[in-house]
Coordinates of C-alpha atoms in Angstrom, one line a residue:
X207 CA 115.0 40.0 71.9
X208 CA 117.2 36.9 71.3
X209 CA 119.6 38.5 68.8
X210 CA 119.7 42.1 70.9
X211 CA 120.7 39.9 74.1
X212 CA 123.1 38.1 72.0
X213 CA 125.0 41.4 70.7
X214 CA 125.0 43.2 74.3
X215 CA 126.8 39.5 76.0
X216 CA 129.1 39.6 72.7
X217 CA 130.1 43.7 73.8
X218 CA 130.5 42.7 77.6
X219 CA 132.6 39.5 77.6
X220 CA 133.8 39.2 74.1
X221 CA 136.0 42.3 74.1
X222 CA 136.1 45.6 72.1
X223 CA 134.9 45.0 68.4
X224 CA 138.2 47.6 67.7
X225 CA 140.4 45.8 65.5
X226 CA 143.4 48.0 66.5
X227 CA 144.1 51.3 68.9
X228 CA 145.4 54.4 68.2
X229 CA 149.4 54.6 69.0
X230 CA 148.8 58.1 68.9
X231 CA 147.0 60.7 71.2
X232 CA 144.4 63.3 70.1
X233 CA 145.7 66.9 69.7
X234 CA 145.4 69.5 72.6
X235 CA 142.2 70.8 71.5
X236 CA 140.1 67.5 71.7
X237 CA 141.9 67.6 75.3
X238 CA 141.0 71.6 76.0
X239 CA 137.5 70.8 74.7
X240 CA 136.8 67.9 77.6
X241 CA 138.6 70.4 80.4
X242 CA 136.3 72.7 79.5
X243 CA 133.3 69.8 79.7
X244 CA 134.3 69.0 83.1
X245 CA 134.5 72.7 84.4
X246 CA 130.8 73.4 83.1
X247 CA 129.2 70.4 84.4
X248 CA 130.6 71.7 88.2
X249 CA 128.5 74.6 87.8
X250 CA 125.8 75.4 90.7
X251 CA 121.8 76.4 90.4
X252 CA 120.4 79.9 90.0
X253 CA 120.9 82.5 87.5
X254 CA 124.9 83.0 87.6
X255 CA 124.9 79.4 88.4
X256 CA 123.6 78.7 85.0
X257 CA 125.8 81.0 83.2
X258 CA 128.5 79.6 84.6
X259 CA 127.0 76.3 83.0
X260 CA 126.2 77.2 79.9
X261 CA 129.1 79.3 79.2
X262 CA 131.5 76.6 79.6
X263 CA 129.7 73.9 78.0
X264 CA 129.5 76.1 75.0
X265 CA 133.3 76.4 75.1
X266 CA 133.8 73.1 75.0
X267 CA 131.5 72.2 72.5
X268 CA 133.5 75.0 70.2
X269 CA 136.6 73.3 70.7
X270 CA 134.6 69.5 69.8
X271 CA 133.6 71.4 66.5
X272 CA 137.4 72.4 65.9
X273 CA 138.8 69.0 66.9
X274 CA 136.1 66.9 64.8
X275 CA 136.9 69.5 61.8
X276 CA 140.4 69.3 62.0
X277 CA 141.5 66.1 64.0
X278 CA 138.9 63.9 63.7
X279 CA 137.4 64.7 60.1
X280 CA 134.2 63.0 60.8
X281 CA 131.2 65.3 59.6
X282 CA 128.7 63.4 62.6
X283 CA 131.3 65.0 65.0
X284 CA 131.4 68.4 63.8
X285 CA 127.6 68.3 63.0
X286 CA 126.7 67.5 66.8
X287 CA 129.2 69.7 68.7
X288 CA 128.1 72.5 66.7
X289 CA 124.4 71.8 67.6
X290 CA 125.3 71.6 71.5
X291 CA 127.0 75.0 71.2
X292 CA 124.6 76.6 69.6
X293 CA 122.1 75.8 72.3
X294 CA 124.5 76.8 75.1
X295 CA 124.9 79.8 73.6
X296 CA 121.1 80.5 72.6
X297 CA 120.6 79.7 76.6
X298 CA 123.1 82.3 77.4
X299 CA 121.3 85.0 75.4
X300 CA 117.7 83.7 76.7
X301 CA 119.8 84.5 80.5
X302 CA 120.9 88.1 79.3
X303 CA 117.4 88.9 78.3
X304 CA 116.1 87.8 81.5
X305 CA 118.4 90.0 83.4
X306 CA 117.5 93.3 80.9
X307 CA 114.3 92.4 81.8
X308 CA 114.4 92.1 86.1
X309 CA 116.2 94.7 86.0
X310 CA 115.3 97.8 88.0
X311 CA 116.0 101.8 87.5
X312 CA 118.6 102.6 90.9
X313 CA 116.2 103.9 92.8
X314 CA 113.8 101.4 92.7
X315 CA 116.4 98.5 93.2
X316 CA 117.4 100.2 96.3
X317 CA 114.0 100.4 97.4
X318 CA 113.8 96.8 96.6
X319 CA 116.8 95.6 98.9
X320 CA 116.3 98.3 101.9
X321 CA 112.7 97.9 102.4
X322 CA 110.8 94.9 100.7
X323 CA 113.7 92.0 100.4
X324 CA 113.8 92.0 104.1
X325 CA 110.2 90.9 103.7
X326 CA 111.2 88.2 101.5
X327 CA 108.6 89.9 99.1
X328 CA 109.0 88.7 95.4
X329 CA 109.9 90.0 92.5
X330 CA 107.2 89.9 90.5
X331 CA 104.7 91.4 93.4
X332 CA 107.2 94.0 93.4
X333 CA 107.2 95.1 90.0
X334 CA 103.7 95.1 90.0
X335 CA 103.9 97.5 93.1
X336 CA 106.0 99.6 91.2
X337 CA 103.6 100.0 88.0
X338 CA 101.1 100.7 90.2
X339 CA 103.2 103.8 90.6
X340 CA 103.9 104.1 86.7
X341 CA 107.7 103.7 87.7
X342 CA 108.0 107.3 88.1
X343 CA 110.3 109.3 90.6
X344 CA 108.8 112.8 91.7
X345 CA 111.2 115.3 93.6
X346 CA 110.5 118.0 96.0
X347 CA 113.0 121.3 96.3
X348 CA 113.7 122.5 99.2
X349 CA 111.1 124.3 101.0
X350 CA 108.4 123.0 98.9
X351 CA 105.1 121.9 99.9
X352 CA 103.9 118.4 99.7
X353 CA 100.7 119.0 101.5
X354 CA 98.9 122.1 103.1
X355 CA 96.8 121.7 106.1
X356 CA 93.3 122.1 105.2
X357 CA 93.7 122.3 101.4
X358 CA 95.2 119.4 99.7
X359 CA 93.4 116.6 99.5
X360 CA 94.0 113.2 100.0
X361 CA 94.5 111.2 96.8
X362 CA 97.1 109.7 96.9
X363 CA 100.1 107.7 98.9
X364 CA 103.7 108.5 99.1
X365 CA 107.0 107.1 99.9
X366 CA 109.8 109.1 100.2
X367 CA 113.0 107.5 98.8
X368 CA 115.8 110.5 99.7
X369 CA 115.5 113.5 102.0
X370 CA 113.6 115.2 104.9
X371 CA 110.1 116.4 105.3
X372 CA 109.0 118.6 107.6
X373 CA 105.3 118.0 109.6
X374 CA 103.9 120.6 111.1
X375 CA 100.4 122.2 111.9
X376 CA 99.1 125.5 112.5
X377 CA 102.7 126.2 112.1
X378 CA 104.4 124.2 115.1
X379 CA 106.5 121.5 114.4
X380 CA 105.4 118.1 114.8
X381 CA 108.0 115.5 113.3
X382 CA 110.0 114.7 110.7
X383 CA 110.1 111.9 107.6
X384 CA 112.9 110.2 106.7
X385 CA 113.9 107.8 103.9
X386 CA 111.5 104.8 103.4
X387 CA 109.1 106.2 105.5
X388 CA 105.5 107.1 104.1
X389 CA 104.4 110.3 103.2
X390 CA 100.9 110.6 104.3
X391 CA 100.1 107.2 105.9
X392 CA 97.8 108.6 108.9
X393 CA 95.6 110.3 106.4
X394 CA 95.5 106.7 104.2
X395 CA 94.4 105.0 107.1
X396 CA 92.0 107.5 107.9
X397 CA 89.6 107.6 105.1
X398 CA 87.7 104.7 103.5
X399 CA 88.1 104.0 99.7
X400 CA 85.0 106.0 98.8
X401 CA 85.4 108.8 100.9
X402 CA 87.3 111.9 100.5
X403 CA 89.1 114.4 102.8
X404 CA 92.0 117.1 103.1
X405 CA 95.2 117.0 104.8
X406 CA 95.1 118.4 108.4
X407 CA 98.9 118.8 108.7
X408 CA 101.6 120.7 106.2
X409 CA 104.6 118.8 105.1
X410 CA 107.5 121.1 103.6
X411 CA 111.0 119.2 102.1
X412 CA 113.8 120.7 104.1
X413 CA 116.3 119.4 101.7
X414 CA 115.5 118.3 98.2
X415 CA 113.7 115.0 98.6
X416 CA 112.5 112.3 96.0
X417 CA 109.4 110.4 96.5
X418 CA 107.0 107.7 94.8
X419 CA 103.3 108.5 94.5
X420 CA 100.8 106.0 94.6
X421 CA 97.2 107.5 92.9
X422 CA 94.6 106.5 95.4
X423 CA 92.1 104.6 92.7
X424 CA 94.7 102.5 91.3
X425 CA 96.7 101.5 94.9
X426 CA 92.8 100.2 96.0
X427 CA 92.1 98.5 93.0
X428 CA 95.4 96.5 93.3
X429 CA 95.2 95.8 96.8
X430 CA 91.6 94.6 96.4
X431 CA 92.8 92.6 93.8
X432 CA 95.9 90.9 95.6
X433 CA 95.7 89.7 99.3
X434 CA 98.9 89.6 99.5
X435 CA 99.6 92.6 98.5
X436 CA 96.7 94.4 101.0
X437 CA 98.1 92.6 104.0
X438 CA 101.9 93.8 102.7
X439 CA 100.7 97.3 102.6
X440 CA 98.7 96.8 105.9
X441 CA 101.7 95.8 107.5
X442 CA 104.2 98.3 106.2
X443 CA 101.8 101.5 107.2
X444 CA 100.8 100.0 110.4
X445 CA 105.0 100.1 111.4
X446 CA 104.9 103.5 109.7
X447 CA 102.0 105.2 111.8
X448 CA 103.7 103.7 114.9
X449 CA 107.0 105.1 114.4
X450 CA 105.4 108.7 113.9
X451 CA 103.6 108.1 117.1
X452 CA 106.5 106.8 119.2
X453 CA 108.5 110.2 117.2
X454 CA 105.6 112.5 118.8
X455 CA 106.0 110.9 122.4
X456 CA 109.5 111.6 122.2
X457 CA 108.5 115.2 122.2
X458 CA 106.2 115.3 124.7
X459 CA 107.9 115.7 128.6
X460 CA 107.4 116.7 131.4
X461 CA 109.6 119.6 133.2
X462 CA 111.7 117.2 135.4
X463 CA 113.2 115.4 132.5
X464 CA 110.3 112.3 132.7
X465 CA 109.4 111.1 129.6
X466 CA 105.0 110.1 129.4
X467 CA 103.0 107.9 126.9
X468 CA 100.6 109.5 124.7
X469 CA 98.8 106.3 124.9
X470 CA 98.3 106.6 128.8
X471 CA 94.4 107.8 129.7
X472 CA 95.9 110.5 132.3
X473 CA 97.1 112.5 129.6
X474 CA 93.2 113.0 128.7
X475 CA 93.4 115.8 131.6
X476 CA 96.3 117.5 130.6
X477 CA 96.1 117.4 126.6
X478 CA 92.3 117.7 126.8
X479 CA 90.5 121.3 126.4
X480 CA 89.9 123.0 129.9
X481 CA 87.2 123.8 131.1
X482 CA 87.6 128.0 130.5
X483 CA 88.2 127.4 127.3
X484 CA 85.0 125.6 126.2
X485 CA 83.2 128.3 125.3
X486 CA 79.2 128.3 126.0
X487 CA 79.2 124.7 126.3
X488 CA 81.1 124.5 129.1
X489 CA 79.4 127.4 130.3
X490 CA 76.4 124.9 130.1
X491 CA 77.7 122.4 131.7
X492 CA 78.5 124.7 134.9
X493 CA 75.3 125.7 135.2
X494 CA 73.6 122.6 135.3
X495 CA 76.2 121.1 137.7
X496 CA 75.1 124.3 139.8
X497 CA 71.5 123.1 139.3
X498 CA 72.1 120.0 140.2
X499 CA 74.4 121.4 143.8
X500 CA 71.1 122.5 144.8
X501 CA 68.8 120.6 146.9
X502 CA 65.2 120.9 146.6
X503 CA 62.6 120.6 149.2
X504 CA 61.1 117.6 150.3
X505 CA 57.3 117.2 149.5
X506 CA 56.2 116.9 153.2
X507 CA 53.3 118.2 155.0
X508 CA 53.1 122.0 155.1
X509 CA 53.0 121.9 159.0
X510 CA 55.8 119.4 159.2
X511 CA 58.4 121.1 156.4
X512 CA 61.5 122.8 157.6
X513 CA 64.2 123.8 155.7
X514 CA 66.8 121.0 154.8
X515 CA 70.4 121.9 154.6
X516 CA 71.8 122.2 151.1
X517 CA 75.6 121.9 149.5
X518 CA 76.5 125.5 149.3
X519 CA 77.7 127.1 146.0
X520 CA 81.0 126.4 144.9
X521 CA 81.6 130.0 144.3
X522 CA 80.8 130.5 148.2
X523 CA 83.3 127.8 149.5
X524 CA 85.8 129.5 151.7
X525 CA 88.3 127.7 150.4
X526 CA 92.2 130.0 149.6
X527 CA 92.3 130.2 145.9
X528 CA 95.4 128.5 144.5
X529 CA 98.7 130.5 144.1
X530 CA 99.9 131.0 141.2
X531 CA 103.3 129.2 140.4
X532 CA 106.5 131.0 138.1
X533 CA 106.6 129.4 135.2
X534 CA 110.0 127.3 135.2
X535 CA 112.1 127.7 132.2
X536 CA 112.4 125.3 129.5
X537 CA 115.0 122.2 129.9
X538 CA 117.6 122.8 127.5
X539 CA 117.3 121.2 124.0
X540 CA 120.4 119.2 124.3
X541 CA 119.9 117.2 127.6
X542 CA 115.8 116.5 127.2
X543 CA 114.6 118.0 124.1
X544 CA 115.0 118.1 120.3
X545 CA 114.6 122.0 119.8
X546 CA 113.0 125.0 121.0
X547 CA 109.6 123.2 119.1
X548 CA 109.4 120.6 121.9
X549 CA 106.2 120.0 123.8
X550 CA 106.0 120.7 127.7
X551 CA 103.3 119.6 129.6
X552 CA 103.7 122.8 131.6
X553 CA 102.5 124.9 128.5
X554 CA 99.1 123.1 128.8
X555 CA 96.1 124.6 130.8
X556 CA 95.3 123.0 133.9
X557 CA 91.5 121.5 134.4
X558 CA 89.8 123.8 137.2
X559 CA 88.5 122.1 140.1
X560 CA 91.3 119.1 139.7
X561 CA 94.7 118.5 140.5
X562 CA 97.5 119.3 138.4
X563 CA 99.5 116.4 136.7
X564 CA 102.7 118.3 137.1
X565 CA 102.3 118.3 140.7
X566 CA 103.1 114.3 140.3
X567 CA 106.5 112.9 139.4
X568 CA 105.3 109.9 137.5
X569 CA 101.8 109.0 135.7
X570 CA 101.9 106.2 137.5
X571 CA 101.9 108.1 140.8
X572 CA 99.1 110.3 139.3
X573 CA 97.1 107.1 138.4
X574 CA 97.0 106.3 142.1

């Protein structure tokens, strides 16, 4: 410790141990070779941040290899620049195999920045998502089916990546799909893992689309596997079934231009089946509500027992039968509706024996 002690105090106060300096300076490239030094070591994080680093700090090694080689002569020099380039530029190529490697087919990378980065969703959960899929791009001409109502069935889950898709049912239009929105979502959510069931709606490509596909075994075992990935999915089809159900309440007005929520329990009367049209059931039902208009005696003394008063039979009130209102044209498709397609509460039967909900200019009137 003594004699280490001794030669550190003799290096700090005695002066350099070099007997004499250089009168000359070093050529340009030991010069070039430290610019390049300082330039590399002001490089920032991240990927391009590291090949900013590494590239120029395996510059200016190269150039400490040609200055020790033909300037400095000393074999040490050359021997150790060359091993610090060599590992810059092994780094570089470990960065370039990286980045073959993350990187994603177009479509997928688009689908990647539009729809999960926004999410902050990794990379790696991503990928996984994606080979889940097999990586695999299916397309749809135009006027193709996806899905027929009542015949395909549901094994599977789709996103469609370009395009439009048509919904309809029993041939009535219901909606459309756009880009990054799911296929089939409603029938997803609809049916548990083990259970099976067909589609009850058609979807037809009106242009050529291109979708991703899901197979319904594989999607379950990978959401049952990752959490994260469940509650991702949950999230993203939960917006999805929404937005088709805000699309269909669009579509549904009433003849004065106002605009009703599905959601809202008065619509019950109106969308509901009436009560002509419910077959023997409702036939059923009028009968015993007939029954039940019908008092029966009292059980009283035979002496004592007069004939009560009972409600008379709706079909002997002497009430005026309603009249009959025209039927009032269709709003036009460019000040309330999308096309001739669009729904009017008007085109819906009215329950017997109740009010009509057109006859009210709000649902909140008709709540009252």
């Amino acid at each position: 410790m003594g004699t280490n002690s001794s030669t550190v105090g003799q290096l700090l106060w005695q002066g350099p141990v070099c007997l004499s300096w250089k009168q000359d300076l070093e050529g340009a490239v030991y010069h070039l070779a430290n610019c390049f030094l300082l330039l590399g070591f002001m490089g920032g994080s991240g990927v391009y941040g590291c090949f900013y680093l590494f590239g120029f700090l395996g510059t200016g090694y190269l150039c400490c290899v040609l200055w020790g080689w033909f300037d400095a002569c000393g074999l040490d020099i050359v021997l150790w620049s060359f091993l610090l380039a060599a590992a810059c530029l092994l780094q570089l190529a470990y960065l370039v195999y990286r980045l073959r490697m993350d990187t994603l087919p177009e479509e997928f990378d688009l689908l990647y920045r539009t729809l999960w980065l926004p999410l902050q969703v990794p990379l790696h959960t991503y990928k996984e998502i994606i080979l889940c899929c097999q990586e695999q791009v299916l397309t749809l001409a135009t006027e193709q089916t996806y899905a027929v109502e009542g015949d395909t069935p549901i094994n599977r889950l789709s996103l469609l990546l370009s395009g439009r898709v048509r919904v309809s049912q029993d041939g009535q239009f219901l909606h459309y799909i756009f880009p990054y929105q799911f296929l089939d979502s409603p029938e997803w959510e609809s049916l548990q893992p083990s259970e099976e069931g067909l589609f009850q709606v058609t979807l037809t490509a009106e242009t050529e689309c291109s979708y991703i596909s899901w197979p319904r075994k594989s999607l379950h075992h990978l959401l049952n596997k990752d959490r994260y990935t469940s509650r991702l999915f949950a999230v993203l089809l939960g917006y999805d079934i929404s937005e088709k159900l805000y699309t269909l309440n669009e579509k549904l007005f009433a003849k004065f231009g106002l605009c009703f929520d599905v959601r809202l329990p008065s619509l019950y009367h109106v969308l509901g089946p009436s009560a002509s049209d419910g077959g023997p059931e409702s036939e059923k039902d009028e009968e015993d509500g007939f029954g039940l208009a019908t008092c029966p005696a009292p059980a009283v003394p035979t002496s004592a027992q007069q004939p009560l008063p009972c409600s008379p039979h709706p079909a002997a009130t002497s009430h005026p039968a309603p009249l009959s209102r025209a039927r009032i044209p269709r709003p036009d498709s460019g000040v309330l509706g999308e096309d001739s397609s669009s729904l009017v509460l008007e085109d819906f039967e009215e329950v017997s024996g109740s009010e009509s909900f057109m006859d009210y200019r709000s649902d909140g009137e008709y709540m009252r």
